[in-house]
Short mmCIF file of C-alpha atoms (C1' of nucleotides) in Angstrom, two decimals:
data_model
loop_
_atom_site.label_atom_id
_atom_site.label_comp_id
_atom_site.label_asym_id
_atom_site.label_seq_id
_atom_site.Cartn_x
_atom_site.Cartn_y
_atom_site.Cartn_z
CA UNK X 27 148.26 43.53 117.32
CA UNK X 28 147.12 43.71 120.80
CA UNK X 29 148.61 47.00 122.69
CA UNK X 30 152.15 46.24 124.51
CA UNK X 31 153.10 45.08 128.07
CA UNK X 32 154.43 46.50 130.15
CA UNK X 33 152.81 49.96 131.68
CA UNK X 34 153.83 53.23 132.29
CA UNK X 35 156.05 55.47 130.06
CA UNK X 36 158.27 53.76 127.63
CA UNK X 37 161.81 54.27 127.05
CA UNK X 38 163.14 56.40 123.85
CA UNK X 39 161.05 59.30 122.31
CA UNK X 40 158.35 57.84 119.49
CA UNK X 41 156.02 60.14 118.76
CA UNK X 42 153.23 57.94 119.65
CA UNK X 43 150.72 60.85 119.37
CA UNK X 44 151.82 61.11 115.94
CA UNK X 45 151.33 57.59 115.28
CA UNK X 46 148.32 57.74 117.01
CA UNK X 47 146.65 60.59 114.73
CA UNK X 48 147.91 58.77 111.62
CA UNK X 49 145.90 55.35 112.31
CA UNK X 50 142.78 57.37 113.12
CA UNK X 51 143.69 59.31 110.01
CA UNK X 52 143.79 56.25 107.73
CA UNK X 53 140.72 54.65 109.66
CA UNK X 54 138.41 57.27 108.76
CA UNK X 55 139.52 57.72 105.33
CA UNK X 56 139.22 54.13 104.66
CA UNK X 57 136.27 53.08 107.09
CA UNK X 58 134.51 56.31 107.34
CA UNK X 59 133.35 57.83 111.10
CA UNK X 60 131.53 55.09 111.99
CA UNK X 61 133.55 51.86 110.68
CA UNK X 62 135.97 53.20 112.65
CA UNK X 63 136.65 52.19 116.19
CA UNK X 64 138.78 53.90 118.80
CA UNK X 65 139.97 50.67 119.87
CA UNK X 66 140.83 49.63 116.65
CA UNK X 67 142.84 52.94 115.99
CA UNK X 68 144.77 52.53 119.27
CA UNK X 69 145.45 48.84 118.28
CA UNK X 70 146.78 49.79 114.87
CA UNK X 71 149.27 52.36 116.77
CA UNK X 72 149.96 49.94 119.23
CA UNK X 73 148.77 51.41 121.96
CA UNK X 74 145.83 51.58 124.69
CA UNK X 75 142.45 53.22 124.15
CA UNK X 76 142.75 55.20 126.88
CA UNK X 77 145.83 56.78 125.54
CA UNK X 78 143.76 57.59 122.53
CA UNK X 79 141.29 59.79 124.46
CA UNK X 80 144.13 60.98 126.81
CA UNK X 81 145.80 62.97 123.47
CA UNK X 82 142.78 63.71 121.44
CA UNK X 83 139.57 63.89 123.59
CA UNK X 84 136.28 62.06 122.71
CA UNK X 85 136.00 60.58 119.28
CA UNK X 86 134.07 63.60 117.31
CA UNK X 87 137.63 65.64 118.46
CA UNK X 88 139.68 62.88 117.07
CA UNK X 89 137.62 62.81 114.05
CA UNK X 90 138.19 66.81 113.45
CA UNK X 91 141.70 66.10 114.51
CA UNK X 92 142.09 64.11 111.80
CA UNK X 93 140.26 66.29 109.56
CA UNK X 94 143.14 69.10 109.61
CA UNK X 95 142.76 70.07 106.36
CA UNK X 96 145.84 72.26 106.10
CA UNK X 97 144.38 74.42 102.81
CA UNK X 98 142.09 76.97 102.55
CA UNK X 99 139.82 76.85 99.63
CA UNK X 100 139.32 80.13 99.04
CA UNK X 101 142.92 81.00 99.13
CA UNK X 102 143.77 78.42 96.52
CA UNK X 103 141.29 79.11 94.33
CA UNK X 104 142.11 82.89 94.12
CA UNK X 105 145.11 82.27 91.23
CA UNK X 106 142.40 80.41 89.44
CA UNK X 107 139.81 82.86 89.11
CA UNK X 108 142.54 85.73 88.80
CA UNK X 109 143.55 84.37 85.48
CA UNK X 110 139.93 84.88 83.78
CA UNK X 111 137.69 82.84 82.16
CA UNK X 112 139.50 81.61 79.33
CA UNK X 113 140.93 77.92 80.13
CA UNK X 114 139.36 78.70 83.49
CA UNK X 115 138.26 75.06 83.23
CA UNK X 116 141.45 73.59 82.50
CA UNK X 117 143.15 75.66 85.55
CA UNK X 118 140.42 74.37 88.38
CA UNK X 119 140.63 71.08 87.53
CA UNK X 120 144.16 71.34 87.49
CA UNK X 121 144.24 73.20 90.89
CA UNK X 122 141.81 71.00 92.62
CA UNK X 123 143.25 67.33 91.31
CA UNK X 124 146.61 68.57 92.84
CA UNK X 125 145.32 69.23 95.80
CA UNK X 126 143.76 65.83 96.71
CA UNK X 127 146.76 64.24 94.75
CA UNK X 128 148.49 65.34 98.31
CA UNK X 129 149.00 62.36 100.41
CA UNK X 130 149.45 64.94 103.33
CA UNK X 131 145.64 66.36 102.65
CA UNK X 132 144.24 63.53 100.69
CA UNK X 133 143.02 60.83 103.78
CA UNK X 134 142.09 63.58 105.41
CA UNK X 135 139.04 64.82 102.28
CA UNK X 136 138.78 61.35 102.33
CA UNK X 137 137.49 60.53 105.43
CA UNK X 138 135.26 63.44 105.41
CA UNK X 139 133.40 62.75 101.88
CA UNK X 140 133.03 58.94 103.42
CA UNK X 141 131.65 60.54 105.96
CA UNK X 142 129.53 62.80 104.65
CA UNK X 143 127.85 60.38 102.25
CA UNK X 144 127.58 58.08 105.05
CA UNK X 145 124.43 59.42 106.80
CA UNK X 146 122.24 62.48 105.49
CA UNK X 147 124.90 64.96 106.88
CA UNK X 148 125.06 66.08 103.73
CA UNK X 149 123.88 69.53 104.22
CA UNK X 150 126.75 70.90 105.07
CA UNK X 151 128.05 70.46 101.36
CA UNK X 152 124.80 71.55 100.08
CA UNK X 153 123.66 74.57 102.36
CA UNK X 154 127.76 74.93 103.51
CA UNK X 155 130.38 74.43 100.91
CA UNK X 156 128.97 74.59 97.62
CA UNK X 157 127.44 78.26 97.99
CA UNK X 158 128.87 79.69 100.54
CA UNK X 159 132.60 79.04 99.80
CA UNK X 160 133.14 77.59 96.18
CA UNK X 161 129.96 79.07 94.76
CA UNK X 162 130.93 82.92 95.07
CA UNK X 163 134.03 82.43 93.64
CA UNK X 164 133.20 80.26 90.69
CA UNK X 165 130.37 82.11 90.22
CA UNK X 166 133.20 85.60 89.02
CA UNK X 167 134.56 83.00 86.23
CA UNK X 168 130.70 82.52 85.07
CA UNK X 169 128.83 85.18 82.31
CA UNK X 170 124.98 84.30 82.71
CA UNK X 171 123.24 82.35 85.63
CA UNK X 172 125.57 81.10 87.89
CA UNK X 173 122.81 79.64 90.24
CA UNK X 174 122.96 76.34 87.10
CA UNK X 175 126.54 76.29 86.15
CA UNK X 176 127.90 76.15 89.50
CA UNK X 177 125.95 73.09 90.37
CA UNK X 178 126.55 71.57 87.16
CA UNK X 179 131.00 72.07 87.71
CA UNK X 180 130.28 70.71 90.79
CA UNK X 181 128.62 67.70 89.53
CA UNK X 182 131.12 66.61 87.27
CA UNK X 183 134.36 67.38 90.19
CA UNK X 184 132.11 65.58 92.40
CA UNK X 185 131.74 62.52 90.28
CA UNK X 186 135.31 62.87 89.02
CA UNK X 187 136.53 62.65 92.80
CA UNK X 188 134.03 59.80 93.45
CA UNK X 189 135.18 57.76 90.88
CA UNK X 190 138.73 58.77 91.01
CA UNK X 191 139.35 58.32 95.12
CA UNK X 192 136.57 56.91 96.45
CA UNK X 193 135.89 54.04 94.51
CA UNK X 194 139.27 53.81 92.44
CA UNK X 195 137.92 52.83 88.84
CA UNK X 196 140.27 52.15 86.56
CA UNK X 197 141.84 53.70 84.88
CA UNK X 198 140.61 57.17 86.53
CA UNK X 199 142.12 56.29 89.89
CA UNK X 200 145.60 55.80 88.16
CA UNK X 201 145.50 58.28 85.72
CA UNK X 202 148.39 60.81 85.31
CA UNK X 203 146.49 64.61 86.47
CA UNK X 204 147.31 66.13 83.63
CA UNK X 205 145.78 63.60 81.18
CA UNK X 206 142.58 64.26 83.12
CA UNK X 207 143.06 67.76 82.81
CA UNK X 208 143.17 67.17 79.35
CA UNK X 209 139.89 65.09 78.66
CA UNK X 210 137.67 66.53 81.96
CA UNK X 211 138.80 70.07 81.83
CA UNK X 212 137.22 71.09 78.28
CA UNK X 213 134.09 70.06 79.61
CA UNK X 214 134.30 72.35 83.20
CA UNK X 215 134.97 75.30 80.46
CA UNK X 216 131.60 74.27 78.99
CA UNK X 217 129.43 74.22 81.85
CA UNK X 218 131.01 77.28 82.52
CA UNK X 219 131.40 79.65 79.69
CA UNK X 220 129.17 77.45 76.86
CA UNK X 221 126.18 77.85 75.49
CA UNK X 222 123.89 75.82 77.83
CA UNK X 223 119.95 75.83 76.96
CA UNK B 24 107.24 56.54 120.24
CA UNK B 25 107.74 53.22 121.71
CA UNK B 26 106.12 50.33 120.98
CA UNK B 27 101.88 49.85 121.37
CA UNK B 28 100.69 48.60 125.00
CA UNK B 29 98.77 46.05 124.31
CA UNK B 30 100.47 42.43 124.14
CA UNK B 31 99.13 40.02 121.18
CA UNK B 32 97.76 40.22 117.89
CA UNK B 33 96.03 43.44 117.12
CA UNK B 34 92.42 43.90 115.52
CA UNK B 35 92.00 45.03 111.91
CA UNK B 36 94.45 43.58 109.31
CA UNK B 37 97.50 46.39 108.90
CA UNK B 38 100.40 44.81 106.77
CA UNK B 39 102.64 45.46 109.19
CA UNK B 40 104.89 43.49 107.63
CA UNK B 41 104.69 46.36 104.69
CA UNK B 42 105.33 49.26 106.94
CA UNK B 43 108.54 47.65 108.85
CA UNK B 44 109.82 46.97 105.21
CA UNK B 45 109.04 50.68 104.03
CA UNK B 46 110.61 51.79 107.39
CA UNK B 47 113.59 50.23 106.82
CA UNK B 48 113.81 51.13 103.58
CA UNK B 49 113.80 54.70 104.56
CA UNK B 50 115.92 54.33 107.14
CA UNK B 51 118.51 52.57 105.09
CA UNK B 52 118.49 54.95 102.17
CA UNK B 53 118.78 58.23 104.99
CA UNK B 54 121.07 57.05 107.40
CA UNK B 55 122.95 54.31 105.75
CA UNK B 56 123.76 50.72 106.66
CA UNK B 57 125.56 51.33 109.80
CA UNK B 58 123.52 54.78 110.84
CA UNK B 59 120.49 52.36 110.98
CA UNK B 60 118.98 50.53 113.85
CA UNK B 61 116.73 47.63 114.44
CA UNK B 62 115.22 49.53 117.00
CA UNK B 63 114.49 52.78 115.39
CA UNK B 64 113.23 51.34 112.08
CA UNK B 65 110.90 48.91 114.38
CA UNK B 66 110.21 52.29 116.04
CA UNK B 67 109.12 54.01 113.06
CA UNK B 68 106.83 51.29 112.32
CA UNK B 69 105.38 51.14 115.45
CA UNK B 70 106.19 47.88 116.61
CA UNK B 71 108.30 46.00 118.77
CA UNK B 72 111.75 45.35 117.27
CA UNK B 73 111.62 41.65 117.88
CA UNK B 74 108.80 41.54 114.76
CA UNK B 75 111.40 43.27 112.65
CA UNK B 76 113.61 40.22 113.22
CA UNK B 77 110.55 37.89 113.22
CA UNK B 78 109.72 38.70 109.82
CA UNK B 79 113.63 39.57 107.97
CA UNK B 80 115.54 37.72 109.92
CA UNK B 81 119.10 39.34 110.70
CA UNK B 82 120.04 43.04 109.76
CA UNK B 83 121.97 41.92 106.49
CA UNK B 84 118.66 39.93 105.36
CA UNK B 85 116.82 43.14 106.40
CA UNK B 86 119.14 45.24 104.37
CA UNK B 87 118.42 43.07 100.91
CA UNK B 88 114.82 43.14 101.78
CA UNK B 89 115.16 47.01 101.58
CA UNK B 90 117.28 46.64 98.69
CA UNK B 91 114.66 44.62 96.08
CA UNK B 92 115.84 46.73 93.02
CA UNK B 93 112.71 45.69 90.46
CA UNK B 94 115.14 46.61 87.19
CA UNK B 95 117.81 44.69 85.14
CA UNK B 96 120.29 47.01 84.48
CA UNK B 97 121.18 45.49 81.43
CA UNK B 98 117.51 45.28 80.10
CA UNK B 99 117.07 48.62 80.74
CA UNK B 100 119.87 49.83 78.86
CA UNK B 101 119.28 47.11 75.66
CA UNK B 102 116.86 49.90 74.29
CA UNK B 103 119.69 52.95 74.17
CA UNK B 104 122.35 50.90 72.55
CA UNK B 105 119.94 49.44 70.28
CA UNK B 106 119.27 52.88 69.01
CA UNK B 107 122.59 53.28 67.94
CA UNK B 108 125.41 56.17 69.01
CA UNK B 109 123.76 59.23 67.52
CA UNK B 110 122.10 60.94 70.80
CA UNK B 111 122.94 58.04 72.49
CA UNK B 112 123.94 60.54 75.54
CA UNK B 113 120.98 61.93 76.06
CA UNK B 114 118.96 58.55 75.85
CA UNK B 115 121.43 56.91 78.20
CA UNK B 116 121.09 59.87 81.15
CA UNK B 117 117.09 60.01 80.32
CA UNK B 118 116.79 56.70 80.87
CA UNK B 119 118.70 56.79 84.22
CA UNK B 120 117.38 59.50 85.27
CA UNK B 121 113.50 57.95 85.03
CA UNK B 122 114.95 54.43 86.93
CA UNK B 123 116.26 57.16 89.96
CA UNK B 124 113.11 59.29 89.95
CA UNK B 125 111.11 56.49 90.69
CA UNK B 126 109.73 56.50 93.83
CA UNK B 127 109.11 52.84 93.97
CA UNK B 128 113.42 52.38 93.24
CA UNK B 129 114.75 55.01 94.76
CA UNK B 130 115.50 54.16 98.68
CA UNK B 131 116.89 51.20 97.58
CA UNK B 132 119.92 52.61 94.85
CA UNK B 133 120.14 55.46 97.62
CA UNK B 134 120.48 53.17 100.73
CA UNK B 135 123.24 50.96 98.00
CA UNK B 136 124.78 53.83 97.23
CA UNK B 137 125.21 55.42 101.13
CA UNK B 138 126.09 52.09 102.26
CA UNK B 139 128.71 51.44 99.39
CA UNK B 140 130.66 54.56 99.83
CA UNK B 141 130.47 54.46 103.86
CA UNK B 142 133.10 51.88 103.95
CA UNK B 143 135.82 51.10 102.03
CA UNK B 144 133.46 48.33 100.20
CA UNK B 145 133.54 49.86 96.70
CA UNK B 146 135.58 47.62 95.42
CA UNK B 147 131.67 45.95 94.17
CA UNK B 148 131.02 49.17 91.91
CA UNK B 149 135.02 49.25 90.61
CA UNK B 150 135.19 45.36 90.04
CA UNK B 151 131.61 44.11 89.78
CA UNK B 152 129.04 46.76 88.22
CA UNK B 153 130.80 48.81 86.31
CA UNK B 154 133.35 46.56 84.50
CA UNK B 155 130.91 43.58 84.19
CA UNK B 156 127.19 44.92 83.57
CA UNK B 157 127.39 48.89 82.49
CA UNK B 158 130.49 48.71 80.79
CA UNK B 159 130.02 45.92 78.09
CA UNK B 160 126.68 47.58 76.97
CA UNK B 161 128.25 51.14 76.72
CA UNK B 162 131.23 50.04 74.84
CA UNK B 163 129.15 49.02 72.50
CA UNK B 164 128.26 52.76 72.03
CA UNK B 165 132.00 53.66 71.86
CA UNK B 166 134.08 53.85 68.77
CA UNK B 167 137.41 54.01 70.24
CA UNK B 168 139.43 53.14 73.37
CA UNK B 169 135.99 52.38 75.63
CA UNK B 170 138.46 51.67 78.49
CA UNK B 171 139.05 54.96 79.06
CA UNK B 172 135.31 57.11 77.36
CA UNK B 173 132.97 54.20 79.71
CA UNK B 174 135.04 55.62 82.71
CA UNK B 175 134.29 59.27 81.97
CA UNK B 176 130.97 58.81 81.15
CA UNK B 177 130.35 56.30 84.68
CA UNK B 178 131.92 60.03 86.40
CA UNK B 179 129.76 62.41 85.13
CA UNK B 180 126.76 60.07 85.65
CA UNK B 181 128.09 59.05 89.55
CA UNK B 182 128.44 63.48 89.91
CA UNK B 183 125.08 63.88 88.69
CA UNK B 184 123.60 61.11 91.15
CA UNK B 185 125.38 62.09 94.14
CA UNK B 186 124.57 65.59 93.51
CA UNK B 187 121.01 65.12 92.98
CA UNK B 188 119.89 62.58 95.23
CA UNK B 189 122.81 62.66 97.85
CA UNK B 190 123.74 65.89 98.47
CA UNK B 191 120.56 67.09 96.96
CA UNK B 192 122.26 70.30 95.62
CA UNK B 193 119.83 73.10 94.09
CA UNK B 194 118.99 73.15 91.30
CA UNK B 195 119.82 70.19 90.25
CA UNK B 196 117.72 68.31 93.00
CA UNK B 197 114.29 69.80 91.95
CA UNK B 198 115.45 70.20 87.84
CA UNK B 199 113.41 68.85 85.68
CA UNK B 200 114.85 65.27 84.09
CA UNK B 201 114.72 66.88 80.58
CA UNK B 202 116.55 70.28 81.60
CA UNK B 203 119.41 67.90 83.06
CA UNK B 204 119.06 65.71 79.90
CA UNK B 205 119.38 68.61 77.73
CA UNK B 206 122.00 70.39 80.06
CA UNK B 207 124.04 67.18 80.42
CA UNK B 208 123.49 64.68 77.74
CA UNK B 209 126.02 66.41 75.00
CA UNK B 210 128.38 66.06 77.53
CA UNK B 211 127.97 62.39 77.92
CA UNK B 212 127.84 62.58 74.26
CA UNK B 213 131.37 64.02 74.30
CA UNK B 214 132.36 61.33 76.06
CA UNK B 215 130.98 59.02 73.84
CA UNK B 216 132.15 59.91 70.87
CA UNK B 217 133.73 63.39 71.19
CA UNK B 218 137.71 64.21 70.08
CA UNK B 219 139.40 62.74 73.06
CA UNK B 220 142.84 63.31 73.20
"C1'" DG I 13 83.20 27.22 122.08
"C1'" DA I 14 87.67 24.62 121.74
"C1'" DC I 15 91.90 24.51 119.20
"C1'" DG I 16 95.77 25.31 116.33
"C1'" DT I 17 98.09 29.10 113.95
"C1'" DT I 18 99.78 33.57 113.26
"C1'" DT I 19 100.97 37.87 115.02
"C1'" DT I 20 102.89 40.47 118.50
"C1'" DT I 21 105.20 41.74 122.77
"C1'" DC I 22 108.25 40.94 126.91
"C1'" DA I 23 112.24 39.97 129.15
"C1'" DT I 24 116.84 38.98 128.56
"C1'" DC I 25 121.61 37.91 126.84
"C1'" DA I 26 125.93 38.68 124.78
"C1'" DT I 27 128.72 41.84 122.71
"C1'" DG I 28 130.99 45.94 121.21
"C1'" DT I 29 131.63 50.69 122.08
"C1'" DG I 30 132.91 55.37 124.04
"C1'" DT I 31 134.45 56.99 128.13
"C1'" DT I 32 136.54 57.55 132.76
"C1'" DG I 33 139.46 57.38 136.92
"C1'" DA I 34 143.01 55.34 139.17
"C1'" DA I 35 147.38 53.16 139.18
"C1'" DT I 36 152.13 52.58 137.40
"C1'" DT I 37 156.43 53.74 135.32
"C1'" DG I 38 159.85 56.39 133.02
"C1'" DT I 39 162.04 61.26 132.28
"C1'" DG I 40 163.88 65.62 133.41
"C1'" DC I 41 164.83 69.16 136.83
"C1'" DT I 42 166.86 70.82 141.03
"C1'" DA A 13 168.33 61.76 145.68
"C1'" DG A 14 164.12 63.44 145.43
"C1'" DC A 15 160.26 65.20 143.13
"C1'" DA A 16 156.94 66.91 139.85
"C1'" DC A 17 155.22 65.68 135.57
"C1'" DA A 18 154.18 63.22 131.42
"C1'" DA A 19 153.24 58.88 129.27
"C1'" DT A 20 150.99 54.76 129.48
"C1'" DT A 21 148.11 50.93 130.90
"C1'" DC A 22 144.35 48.58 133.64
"C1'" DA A 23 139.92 47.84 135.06
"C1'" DA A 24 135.54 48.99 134.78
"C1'" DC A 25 131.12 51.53 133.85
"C1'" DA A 26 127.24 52.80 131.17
"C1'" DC A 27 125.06 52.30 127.27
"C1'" DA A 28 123.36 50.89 122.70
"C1'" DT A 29 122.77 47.28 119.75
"C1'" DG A 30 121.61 42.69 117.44
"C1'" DA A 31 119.65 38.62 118.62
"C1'" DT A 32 116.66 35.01 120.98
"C1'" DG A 33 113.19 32.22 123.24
"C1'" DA A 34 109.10 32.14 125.43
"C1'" DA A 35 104.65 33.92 126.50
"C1'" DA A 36 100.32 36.30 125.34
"C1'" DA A 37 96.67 37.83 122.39
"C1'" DA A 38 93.86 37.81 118.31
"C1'" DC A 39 92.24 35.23 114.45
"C1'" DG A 40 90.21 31.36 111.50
"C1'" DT A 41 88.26 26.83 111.48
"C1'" DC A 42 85.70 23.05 112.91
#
DNA sequence: GACGTTTTTCATCATGTGTTGAATTGTGCT
DNA sequence: AGCACAATTCAACACATGATGAAAAACGTC
């Protein structure tokens, strides 16, 4: 629990920065920015607080640290949007469920939706995110008025992820990707391509 | 900023009392559970944060003094499944809809809602809420295999409120309740009682 | 006008937190 | 062996926060 003995550098080669990075990482997705403590981080790696600043800085550098989202959005979405509109739905869902299926990316999109929802940060996903990065390119997969069927795909991937990761309700949170695919995915292809009054 | 000069009761008859509660309430539902202070909500009020604590007590009994939701969810809903299934989708998101657009309820499902997802404590909306209160009266909407349609419905409903009043997305924040109804409700209806496969 | 009551502030306390600088110890190089 | 360097801990500071108890001021009542 509490951080080890003896000082100074310890014998054999753990990668305690590594360790380090992967408490804070589970922390944040768990506790969000603010339930999490640098103290507590360094005593889930074992290790003094100090030693947590030494490697990673103050804790907003720890926090993007553990961010390290390594995907760009953009670039993944390209195959999706390449393919056309038809099953367009099916594909993005697809695409976008395997991607936070990742346990490599997942705490990390974790930790930042906790901590976006958290206080009333939120304008980076509305003013940020939503048209700047994912709206132009959804909006090429879209006939008539993008400006209302982006925000309504959005809606349902944002509750879907909500449901699915944040809050775990069954049997969303242990559903197989494709099934989802399957049952969510028809109606993505509606708010995209359907008639919509 | 701070708090008034003058020591003692003051002249007039402000229900102060009222104002630290709307304070908080505002606070809570912007910043969250944790992003709030004593201080600043005693701030906001204009008075000296030992009041705040004279009148609520400790933060938690602050926080379900800000909470005071004036709606049974159930009692709310007994009206749409009374009606039966057919357009049960769009009666079920109007009738959300006009319980979030209420002023008068609004901070407090907003400060829930930022509080529940801030921490890892959503284990109340996976085991308590939906489970126990929304999804006995929904299943009674449901033809078939409601352990799987009450789940997809809760998503698209949790999308469109974090959208709307979270993130605040446009257009979907300034829409019109009966162009989201009308835009959103066959979907729910889908979900209902669509082909699921 | 004296008195009890309510409202309000003041002055602190205890605690948890992020951060910092110095001290200590092991490792690798020459 | 000696030395620079990296890894690690210790001790402490500064600050914000929740909480408390007591004092002061206004009010209502008699």
């Amino acid at each position: 629990m509490t951080a080890r003995a003896s000082r100074g550098r310890r014998p054999g080669a753990p990668d305690t920065r590594a360790e380090v990075l992967a408490a804070a990482r589970a922390s944040f997705a768990e506790k969000g920015f603010r339930g999490t403590t640098i103290r507590a981080v360094a005593s889930a790696a074992g290790v003094d607080p100090a030693l947590v600043h030494h490697y990673f800085g103050t804790k907003d550098d720890l926090f993007v640290a553990a961010l390290e989202i390594p995907v760009d959005p953009r670039e993944i979405l390209a195959p999706v949007v390449a393919a056309g509109p038809d099953g367009a739905g099916e594909r993005l869902l697809r695409t976008f469920l395997s991607v936070w299926d990742d346990p490599a990316i997942q705490p990390g999109l974790l930790a930042l939706v906790r901590s976006l929802m958290a206080d009333d940060s939120a304008g980076l996903v509305r003013d940020g995110f939503i048209p700047v990065v994912v709206g132009p390119v959804l909006a090429s997969l879209v006939r008539d008025r993008p400006e209302v069927r982006v925000p309504l795909v959005a809606s349902q991937m944002i509750g879907l992820i909500v449901a699915r990761y944040v809050i775990a309700v069954p049997p969303l949170a242990q559903m197989p990707a494709e099934d989802l695919v399957a049952r969510v995915g028809p109606v993505l292809q509606h708010y995209l391509t359907g008639d919509l009054p």
